[in-house]
Coordinates of C-alpha atoms and ligand atoms in Angstrom, one line a residue:
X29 CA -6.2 -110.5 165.9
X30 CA -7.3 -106.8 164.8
X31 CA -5.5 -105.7 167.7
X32 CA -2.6 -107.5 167.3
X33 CA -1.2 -106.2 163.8
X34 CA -2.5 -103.3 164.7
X35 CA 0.6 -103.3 167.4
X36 CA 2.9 -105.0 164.9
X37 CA 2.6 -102.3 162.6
X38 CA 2.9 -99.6 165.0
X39 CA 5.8 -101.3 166.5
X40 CA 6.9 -101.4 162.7
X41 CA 6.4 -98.3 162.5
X42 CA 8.2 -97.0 165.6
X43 CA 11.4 -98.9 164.2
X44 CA 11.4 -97.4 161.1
X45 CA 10.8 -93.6 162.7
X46 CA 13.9 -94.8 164.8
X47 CA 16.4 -96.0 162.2
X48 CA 15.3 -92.9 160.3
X49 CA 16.3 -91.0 163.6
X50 CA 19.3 -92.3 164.1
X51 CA 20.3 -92.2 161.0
X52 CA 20.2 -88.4 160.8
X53 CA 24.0 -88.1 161.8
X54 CA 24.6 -90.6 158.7
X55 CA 22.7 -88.6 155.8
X56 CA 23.1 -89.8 152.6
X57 CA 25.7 -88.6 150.3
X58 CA 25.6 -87.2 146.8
X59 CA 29.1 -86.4 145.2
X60 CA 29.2 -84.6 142.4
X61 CA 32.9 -85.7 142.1
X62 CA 34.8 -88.6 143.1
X63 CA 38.5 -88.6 143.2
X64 CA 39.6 -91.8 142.8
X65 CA 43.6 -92.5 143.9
X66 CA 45.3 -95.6 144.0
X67 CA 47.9 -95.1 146.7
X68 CA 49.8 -92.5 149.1
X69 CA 51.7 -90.1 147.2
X70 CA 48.3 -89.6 144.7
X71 CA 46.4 -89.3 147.4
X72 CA 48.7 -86.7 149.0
X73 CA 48.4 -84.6 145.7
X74 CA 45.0 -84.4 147.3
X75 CA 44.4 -84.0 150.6
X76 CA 47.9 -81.1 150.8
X77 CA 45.7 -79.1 148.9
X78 CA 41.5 -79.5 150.2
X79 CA 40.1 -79.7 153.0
X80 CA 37.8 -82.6 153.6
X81 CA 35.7 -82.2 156.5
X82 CA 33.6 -85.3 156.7
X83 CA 35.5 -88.6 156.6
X84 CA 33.5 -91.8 156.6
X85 CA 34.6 -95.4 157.1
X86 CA 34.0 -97.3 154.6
X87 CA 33.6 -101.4 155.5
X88 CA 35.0 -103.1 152.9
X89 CA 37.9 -100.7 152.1
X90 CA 41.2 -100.8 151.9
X91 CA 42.9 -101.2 155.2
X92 CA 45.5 -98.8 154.2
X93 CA 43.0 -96.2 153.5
X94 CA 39.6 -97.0 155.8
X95 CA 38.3 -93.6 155.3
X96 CA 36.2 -92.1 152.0
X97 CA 36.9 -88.3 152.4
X98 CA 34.2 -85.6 151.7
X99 CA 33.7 -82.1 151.9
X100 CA 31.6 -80.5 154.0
X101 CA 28.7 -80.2 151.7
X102 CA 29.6 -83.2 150.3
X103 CA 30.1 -82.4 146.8
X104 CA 33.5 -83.9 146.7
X105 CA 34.8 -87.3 147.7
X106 CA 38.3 -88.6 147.6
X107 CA 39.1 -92.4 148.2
X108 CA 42.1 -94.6 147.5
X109 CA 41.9 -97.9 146.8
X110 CA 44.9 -99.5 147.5
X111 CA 47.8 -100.7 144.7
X112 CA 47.2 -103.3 142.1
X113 CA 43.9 -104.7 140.1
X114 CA 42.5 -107.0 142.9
X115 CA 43.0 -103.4 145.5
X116 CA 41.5 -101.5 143.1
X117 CA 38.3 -103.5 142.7
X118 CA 37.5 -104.8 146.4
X119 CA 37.7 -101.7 147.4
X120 CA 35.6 -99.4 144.4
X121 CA 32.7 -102.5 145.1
X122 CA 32.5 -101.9 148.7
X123 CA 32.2 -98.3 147.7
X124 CA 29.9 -98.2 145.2
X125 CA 27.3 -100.4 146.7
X126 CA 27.8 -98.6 150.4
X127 CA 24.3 -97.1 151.4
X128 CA 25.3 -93.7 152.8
X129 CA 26.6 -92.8 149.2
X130 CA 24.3 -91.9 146.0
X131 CA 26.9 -92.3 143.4
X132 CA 24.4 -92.2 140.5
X133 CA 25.4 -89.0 138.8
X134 CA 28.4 -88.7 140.3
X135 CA 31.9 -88.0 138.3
X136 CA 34.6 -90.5 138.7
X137 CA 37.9 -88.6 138.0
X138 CA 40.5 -91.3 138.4
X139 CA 43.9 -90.4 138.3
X140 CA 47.5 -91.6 139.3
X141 CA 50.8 -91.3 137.9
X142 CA 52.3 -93.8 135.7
X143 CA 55.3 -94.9 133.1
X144 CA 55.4 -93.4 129.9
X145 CA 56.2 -94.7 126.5
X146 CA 58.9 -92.6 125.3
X147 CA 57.2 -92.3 121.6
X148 CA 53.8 -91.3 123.0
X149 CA 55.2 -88.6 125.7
X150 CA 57.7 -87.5 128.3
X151 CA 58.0 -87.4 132.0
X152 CA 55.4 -84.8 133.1
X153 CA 52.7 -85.6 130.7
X154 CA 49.5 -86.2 130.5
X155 CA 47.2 -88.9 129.0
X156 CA 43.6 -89.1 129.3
X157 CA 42.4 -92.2 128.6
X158 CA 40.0 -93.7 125.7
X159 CA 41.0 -97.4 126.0
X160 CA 42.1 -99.1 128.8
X161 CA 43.7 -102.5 127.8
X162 CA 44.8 -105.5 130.2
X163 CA 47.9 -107.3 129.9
X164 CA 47.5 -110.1 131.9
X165 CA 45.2 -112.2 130.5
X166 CA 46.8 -113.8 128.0
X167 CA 48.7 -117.3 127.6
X168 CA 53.0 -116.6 128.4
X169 CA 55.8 -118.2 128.1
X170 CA 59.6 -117.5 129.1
X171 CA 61.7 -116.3 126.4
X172 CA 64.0 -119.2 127.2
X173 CA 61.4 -121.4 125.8
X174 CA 59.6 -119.3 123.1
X175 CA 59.4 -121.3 119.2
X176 CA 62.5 -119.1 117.3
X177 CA 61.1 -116.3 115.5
X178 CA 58.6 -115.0 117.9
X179 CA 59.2 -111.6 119.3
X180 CA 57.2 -111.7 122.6
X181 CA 56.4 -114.3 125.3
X182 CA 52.7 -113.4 125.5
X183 CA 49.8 -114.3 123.5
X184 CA 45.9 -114.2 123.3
X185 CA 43.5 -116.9 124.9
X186 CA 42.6 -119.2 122.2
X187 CA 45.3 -118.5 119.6
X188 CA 48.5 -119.7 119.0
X189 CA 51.3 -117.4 118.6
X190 CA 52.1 -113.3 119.3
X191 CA 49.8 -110.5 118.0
X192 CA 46.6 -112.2 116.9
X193 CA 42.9 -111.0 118.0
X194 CA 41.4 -113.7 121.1
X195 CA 39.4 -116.2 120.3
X196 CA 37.7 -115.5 123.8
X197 CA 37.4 -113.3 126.3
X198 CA 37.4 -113.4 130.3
X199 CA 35.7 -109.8 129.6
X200 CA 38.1 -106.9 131.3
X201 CA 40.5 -107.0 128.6
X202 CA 39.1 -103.6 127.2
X203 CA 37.6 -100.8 128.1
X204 CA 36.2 -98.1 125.9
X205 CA 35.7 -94.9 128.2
X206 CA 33.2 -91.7 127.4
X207 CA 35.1 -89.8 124.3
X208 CA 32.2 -87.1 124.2
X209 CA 33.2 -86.7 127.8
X210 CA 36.9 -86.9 127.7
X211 CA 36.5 -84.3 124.7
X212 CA 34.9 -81.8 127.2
X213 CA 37.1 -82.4 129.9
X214 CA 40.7 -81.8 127.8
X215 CA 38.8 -78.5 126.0
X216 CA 38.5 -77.2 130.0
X217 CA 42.2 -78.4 131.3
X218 CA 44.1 -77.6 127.7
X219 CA 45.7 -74.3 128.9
X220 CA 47.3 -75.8 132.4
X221 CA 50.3 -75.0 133.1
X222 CA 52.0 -78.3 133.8
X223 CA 54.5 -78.4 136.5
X224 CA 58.4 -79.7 136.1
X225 CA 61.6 -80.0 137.5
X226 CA 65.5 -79.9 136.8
X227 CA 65.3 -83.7 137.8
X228 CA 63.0 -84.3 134.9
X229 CA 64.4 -82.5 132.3
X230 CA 68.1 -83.9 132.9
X231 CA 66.3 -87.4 132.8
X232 CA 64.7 -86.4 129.9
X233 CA 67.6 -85.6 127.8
X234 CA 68.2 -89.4 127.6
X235 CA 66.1 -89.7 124.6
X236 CA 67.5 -88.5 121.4
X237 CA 64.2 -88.5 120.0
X238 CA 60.9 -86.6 120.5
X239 CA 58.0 -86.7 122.1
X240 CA 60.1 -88.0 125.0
X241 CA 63.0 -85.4 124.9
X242 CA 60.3 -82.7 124.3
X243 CA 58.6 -80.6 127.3
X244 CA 55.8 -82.2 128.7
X245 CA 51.8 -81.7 127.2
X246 CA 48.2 -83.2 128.1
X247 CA 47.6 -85.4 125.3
X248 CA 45.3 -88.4 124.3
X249 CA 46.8 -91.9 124.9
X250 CA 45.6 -95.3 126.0
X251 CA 46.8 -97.1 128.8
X252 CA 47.9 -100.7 129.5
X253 CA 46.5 -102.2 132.8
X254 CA 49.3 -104.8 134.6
X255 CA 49.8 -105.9 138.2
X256 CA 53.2 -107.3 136.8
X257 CA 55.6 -103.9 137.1
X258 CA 56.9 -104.1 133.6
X259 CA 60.1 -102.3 131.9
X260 CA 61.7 -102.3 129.5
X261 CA 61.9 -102.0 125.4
X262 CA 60.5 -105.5 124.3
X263 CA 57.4 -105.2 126.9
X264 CA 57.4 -101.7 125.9
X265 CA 56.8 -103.0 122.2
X266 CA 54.6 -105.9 122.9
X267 CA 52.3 -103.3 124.8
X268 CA 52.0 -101.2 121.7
X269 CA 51.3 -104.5 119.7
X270 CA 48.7 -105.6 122.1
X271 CA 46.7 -102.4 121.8
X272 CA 46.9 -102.4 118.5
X273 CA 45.8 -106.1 117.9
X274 CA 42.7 -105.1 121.0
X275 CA 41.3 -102.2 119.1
X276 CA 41.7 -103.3 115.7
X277 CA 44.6 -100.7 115.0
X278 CA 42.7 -97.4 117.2
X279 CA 44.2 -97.4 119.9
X280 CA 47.8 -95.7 121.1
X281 CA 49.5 -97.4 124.2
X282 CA 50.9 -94.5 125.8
X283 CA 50.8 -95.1 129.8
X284 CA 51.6 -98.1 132.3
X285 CA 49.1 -98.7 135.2
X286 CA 48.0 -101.2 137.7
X287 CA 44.3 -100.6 138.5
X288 CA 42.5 -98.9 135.3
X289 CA 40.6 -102.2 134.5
X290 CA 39.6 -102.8 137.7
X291 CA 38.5 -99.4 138.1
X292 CA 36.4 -99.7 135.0
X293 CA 35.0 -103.1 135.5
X294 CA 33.3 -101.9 138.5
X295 CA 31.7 -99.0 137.0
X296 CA 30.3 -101.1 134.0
X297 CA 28.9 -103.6 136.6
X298 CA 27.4 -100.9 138.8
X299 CA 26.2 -98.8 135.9
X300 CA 24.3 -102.3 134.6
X301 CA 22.5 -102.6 138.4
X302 CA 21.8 -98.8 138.3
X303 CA 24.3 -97.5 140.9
X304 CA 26.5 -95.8 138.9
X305 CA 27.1 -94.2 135.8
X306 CA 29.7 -95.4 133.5
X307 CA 29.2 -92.5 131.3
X308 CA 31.2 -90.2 134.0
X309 CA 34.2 -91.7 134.1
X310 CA 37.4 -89.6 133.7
X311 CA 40.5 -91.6 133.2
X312 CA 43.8 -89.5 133.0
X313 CA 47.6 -90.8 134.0
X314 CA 50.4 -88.6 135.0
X315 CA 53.8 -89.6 133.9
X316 CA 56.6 -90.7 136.6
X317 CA 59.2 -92.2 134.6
X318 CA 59.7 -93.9 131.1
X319 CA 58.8 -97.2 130.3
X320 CA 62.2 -98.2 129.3
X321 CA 65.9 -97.3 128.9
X322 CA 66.7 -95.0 125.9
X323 CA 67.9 -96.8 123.1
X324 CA 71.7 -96.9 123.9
X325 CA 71.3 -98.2 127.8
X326 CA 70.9 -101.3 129.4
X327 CA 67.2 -101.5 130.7
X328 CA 67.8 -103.4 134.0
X329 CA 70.9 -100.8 134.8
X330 CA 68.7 -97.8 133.9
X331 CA 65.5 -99.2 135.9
X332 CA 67.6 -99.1 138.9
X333 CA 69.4 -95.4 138.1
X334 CA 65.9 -94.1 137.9
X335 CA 64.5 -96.1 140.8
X336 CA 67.2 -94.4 142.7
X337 CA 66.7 -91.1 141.3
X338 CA 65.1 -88.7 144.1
X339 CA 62.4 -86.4 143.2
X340 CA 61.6 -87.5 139.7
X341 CA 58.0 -87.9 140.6
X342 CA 57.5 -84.9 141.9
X343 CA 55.8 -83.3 138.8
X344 CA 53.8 -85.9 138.0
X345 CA 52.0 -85.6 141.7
X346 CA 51.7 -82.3 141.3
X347 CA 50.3 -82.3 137.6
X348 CA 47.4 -84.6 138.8
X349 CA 46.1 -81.8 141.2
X350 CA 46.9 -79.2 138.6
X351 CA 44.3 -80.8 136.2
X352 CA 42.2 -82.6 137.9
X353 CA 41.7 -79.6 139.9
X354 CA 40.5 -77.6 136.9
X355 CA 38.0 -80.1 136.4
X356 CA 36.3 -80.6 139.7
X357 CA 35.7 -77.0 140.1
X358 CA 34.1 -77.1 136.6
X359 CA 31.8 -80.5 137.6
X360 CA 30.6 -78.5 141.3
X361 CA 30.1 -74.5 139.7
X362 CA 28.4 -75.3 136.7
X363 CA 26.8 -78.3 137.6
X364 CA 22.8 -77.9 136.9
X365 CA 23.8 -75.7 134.2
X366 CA 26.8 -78.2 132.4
X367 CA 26.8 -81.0 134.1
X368 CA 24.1 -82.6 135.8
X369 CA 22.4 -84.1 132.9
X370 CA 25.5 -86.4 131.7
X371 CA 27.4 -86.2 128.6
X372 CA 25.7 -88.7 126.1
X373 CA 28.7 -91.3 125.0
X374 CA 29.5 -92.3 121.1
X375 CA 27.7 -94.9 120.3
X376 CA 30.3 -97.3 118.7
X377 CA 30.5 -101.2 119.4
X378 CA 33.5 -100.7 122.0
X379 CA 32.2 -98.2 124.1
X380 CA 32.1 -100.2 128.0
X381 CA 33.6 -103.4 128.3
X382 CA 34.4 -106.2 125.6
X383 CA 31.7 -107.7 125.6
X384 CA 29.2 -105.0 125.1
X385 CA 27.7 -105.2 128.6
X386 CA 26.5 -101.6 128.1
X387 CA 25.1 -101.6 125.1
Ligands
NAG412 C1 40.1 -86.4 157.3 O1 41.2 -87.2 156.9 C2 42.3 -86.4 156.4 C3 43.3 -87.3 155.8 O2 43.7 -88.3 156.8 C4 42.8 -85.4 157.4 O3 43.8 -84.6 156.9 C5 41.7 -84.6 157.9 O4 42.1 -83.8 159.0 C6 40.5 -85.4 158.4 N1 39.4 -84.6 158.7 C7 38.7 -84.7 159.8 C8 37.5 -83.7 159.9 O5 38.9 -85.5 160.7
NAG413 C1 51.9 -107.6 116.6 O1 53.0 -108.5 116.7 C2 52.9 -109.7 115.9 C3 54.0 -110.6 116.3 O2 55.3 -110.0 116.2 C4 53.0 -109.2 114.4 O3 52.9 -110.3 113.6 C5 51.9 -108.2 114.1 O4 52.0 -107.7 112.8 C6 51.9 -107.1 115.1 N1 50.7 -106.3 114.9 C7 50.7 -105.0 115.0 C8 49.4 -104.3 114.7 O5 51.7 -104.3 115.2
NAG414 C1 68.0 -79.5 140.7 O1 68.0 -78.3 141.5 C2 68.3 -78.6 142.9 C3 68.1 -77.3 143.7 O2 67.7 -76.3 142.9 C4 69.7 -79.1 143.1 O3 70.0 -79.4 144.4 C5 69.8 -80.4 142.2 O4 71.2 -80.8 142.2 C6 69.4 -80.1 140.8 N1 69.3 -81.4 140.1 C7 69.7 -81.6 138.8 C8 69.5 -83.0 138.2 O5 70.1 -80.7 138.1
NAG415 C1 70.2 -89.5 132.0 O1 69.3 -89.4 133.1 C2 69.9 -89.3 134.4 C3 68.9 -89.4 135.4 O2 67.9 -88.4 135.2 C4 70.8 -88.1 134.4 O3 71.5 -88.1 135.7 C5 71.8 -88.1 133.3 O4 72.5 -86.9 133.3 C6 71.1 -88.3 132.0 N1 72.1 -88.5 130.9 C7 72.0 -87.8 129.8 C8 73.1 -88.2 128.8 O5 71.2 -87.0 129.5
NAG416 C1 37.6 -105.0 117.0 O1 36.9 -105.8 116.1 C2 36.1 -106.8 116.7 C3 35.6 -107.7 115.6 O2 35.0 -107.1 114.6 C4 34.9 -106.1 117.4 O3 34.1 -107.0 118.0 C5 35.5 -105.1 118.5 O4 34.5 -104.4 119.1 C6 36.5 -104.2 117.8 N1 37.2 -103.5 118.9 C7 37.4 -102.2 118.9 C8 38.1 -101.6 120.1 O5 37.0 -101.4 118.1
NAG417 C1 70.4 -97.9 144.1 O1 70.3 -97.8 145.5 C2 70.7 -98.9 146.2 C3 70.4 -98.7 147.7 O2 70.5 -97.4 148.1 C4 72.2 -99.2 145.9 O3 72.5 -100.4 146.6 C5 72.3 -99.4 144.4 O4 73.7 -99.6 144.1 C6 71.8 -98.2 143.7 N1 71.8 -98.5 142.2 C7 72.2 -97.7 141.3 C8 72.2 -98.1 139.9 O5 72.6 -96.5 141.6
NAG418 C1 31.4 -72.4 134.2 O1 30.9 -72.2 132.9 C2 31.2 -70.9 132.3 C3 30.5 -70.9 131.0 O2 30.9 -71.9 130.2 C4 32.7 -70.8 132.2 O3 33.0 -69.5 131.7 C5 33.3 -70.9 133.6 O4 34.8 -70.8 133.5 C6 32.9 -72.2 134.2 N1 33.4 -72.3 135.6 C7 34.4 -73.1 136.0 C8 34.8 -73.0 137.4 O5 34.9 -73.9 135.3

């Protein structure tokens, strides 16, 4: 009997030495910064300009994009989930709960480029985020069938016409990031030089009115989360009406997206079981192309010109490096000096998720 467990432990043992062996090769990795991309051409803003030495499969990921790169000391990791809101969170989960990663005071700087509302900001620009609202959850109707009067085809769970609050939530419909940290960040990337192009600025003088006819800038804005590709001047409305209605009049839609929610939802999940920190998230949205036609063109006929157009995007891929760069560097040089401790985040009743998960 005594000598028996005295074997199973040492057999125990043994296996444990041995995983701990082979598991050398396989060390644990700390990021101070993640870059988190949502397909190719973001991605490519990337990896054109670092190196990343280490590249590590990651089960669970996208199959577009199996591989979570990282430098070679492993302060920087870049991954790309994949398009849309269901891409975006199967693959951040299978990330963030992945073993050979220590994500707990790590930096999430997501980025990607987006639409722009012509009266938050131009082609070029840049938002960084506070809300992050979703568009999709919400009762619709085609405007074939609408009651006369009503001005949008959408509205909230529980009510019974356009623009009022929910009665209910499903829980991802907002998302209040850091403001203390999204403070820091635009006081460290307010002097870039943004990039920009003939292509833009011809498609920019469109608009007869500013911001959108107006060079591009790094700006505050909110975004509005939809895996339905949107355009156009009454969605365009009806997203600035929903934000408004979702943060009681605070927010400012400014930028389309497909994955922001998503992104969000699993960092409030796996800041709540302790493998992340919500607090570090970075939100900011490059600008592609406006959200809809200027006022005196047809919006399916000008959705197509600038689907068509070649190039347009080119500044916005380039601006994501330009300031997200700026901000890495700052997370890894300084880091026990600036930023190893966290940024403590307001403390208003919106801060995380609708529901107050994080407070
Ligand atoms: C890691 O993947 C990137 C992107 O595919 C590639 O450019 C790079 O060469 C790879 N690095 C290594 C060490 O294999
Ligand atoms: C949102 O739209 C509804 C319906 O058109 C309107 O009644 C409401 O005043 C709008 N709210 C805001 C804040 O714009
Ligand atoms: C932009 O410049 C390129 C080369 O400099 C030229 O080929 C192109 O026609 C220009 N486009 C516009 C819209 O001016
Ligand atoms: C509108 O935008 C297109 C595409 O950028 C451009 O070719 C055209 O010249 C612009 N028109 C005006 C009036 O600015
Ligand atoms: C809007 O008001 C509701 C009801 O008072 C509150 O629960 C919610 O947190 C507010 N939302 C924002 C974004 O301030
Ligand atoms: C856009 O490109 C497609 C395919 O190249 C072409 O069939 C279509 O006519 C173009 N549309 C416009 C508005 O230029
Ligand atoms: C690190 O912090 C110092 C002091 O605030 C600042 O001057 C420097 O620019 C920072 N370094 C980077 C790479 O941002």
């Amino acid at each position: 009997m005594q000598f028996f467990s005295w074997f199973l432990s040492v057999s125990f043992l043994s296996v444990l030495l041995g995983s701990v062996h082979a598991s050398e090769s396989s060390q644990v990795i700390t990021p101070k910064v993640v870059v988190v991309t949502l397909f190719e051409p973001e991605r490519n803003a990337w990896l054109d300009k670092m190196s990343f030495a280490q590249n590590i499969s990651l089960p669970g990921g996208s199959p577009l994009f199996p591989y979570v790169n990282c430098d070679k000391a492993g302060d920087v990791c870049l991954i790309t989930t994949g398009e849309g809101e269901i891409n975006a969170a199967a693959t951040l989960t299978a990330f963030l709960y992945n073993s050979r990663f220590d994500l707990r005071k790590s930096y999430f700087v997501v980025n990607g480029i987006a639409g722009i509302n012509p009266h938050a900001g131009t082609v070029g620009s840049v938002s960084f985020t506070r809300y992050a609202i979703q568009l999709g959850l919400q009762y619709g109707l085609d405007s074939r069938e609408i009651p006369k009067g009503w001005k949008y085809d959408f509205w909230n769970y529980g009510t019974t016409k356009p623009g009022e609050y929910p009665a209910y939530f499903y829980g991802t419909e907002v998302f209040e990031v850091n403001t203390n940290l999204r403070e820091k960040v635009l006081d460290l990337v307010k002097n870039v030089k943004l990039d920009d192009s003939n292509v833009t600025m011809a498609n920019r003088a469109n608009y007869s009115y500013a911001p959108a006819n107006q060079p591009p800038t790094i700006f505050k804005g909110d975004v509005m989360t939809s895996d339905l590709y949107y355009t156009g001047k009454t969605f365009g409305q009806m997203a600035t009406n929903l934000t408004q209605v979702l943060t009681n009049g605070t927010g400012h839609y400014a930028m389309t997206a497909q994955e922001d929610n998503a992104v969000l939802e699993t960092l409030v999940r796996a800041h709540k079981a302790g493998y992340a920190d919500y607090g570090r998230a970075i939100l900011y949205r490059t600008a592609s192309d406006f959200d809809r036609a200027p006022p005196h063109m047809d919006d399916y006929e000008y959705f197509e010109m600038i689907n068509n157009l070649s190039g347009l995007s080119k500044p916005s891929e380039n601006n994501l490096y330009l300031v997200g760069s700026k901000i890495v560097r700052a997370i890894v040089y300084n880091w026990s000096r600036e930023w190893e401790k966290g940024v403590a985040p307001q403390s208003d009743n919106a801060y995380g998720d609708v529901w107050g998960t994080l407070r």
